[in-house]
Tab-separated table of C-alpha atoms in Angstrom:
chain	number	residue	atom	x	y	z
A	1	UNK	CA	-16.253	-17.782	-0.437
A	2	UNK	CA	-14.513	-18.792	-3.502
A	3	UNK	CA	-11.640	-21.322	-2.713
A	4	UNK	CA	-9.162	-19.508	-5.558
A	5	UNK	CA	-9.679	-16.321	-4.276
A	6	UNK	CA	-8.412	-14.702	-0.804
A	7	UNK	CA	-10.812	-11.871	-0.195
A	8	UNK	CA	-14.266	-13.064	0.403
A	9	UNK	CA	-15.868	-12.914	-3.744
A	10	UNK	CA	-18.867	-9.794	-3.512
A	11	UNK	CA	-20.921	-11.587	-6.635
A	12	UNK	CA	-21.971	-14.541	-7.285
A	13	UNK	CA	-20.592	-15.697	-10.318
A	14	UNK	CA	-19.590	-12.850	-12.208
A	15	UNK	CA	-16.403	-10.981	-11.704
A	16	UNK	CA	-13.756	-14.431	-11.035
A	17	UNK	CA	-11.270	-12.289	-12.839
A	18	UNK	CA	-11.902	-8.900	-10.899
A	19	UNK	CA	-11.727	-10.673	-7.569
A	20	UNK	CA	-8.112	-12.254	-9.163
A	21	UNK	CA	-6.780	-9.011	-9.679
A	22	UNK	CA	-8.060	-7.764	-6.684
A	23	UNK	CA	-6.668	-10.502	-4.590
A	24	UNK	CA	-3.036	-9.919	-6.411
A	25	UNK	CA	-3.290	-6.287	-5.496
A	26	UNK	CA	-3.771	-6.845	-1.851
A	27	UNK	CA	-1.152	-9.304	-1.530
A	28	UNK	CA	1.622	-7.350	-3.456
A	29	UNK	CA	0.384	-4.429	-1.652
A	30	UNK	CA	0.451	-6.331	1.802
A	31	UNK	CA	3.815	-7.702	0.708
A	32	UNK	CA	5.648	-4.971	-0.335
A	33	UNK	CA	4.182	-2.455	2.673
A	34	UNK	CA	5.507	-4.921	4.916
A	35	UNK	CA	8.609	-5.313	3.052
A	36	UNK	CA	9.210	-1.616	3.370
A	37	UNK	CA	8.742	-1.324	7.101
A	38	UNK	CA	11.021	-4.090	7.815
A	39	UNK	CA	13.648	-2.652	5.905
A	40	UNK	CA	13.141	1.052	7.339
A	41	UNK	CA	13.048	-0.360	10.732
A	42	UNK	CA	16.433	-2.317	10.065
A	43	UNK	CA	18.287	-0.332	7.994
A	44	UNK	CA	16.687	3.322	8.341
A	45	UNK	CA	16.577	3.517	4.514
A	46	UNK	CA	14.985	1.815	1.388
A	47	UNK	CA	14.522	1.896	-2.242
A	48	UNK	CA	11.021	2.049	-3.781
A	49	UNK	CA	12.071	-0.652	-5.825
A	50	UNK	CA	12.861	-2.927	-2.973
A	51	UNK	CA	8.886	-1.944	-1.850
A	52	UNK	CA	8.227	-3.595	-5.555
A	53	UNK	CA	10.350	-6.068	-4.738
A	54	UNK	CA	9.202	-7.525	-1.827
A	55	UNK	CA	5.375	-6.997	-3.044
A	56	UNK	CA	6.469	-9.508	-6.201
A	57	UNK	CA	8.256	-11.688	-3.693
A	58	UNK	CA	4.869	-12.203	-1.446
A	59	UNK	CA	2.777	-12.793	-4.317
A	60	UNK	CA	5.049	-15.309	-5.729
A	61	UNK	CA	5.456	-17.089	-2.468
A	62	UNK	CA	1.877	-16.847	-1.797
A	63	UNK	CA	0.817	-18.727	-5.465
A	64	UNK	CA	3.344	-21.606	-4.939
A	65	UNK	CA	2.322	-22.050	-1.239
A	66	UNK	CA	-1.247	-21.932	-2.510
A	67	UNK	CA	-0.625	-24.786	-5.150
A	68	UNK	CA	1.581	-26.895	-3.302
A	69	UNK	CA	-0.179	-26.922	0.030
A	70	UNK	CA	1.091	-30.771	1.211
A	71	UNK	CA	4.539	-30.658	0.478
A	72	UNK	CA	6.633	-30.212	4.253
A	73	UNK	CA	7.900	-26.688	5.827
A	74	UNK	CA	11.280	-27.172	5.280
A	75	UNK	CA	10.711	-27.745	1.019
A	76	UNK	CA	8.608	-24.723	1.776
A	77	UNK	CA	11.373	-22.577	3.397
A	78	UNK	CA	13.524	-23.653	0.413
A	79	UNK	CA	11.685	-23.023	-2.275
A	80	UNK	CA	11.126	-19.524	-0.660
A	81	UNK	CA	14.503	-18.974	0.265
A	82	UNK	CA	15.727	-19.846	-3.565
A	83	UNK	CA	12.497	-17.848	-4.879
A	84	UNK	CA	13.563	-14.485	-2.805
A	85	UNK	CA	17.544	-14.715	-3.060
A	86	UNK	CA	16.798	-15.225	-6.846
A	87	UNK	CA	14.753	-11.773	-6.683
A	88	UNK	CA	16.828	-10.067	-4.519
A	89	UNK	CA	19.966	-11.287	-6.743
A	90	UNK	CA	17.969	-9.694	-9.816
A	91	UNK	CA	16.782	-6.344	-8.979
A	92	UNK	CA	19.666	-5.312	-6.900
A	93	UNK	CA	22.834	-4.905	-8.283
């Protein structure tokens, strides 16, 4: 397995940018699916763009977290906290 990318890589060597996109698609898609549901299941209502939202929030989070694996949780939880209120703050209005 290829230690940049988060599905398991299919070819050996060719590809890297294929499993990139890939591996982007699942996240946002994981992201923003599970974004969704939250909100339905709070609020009984949601926005397709707050399904967007959320999927560009997880993949966001995910890079940093990725990159910066030693810093401690609580520098995590703020950086994600700024990251998602910054988002939020954007696309909603």
């Amino acid at each position: 397995m290829d230690k940049s990318s988060f599905c398991e890589n299919t070819k050996s060597g060719d590809g890297k940018m294929l499993n990139k996109v890939r591996d982007n698609t699942l996240i946002f898609s994981m992201g923003g699916i599970l974004y969704g549901i939250t909100e339905l299941l709070w609020r009984k209502r949601t926005h397709w763009t707050m399904v967007i939202t959320g999927g560009f929030c997880f993949l966001v989070l995910f890079r940093i977290f990725t990159r910066i694996r030693e810093i401690g949780n609580i520098y995590k939880c703020m950086i994600g906290s700024f990251v998602i209120t910054t988002v939020e703050f954007t696309v909603g209005y």
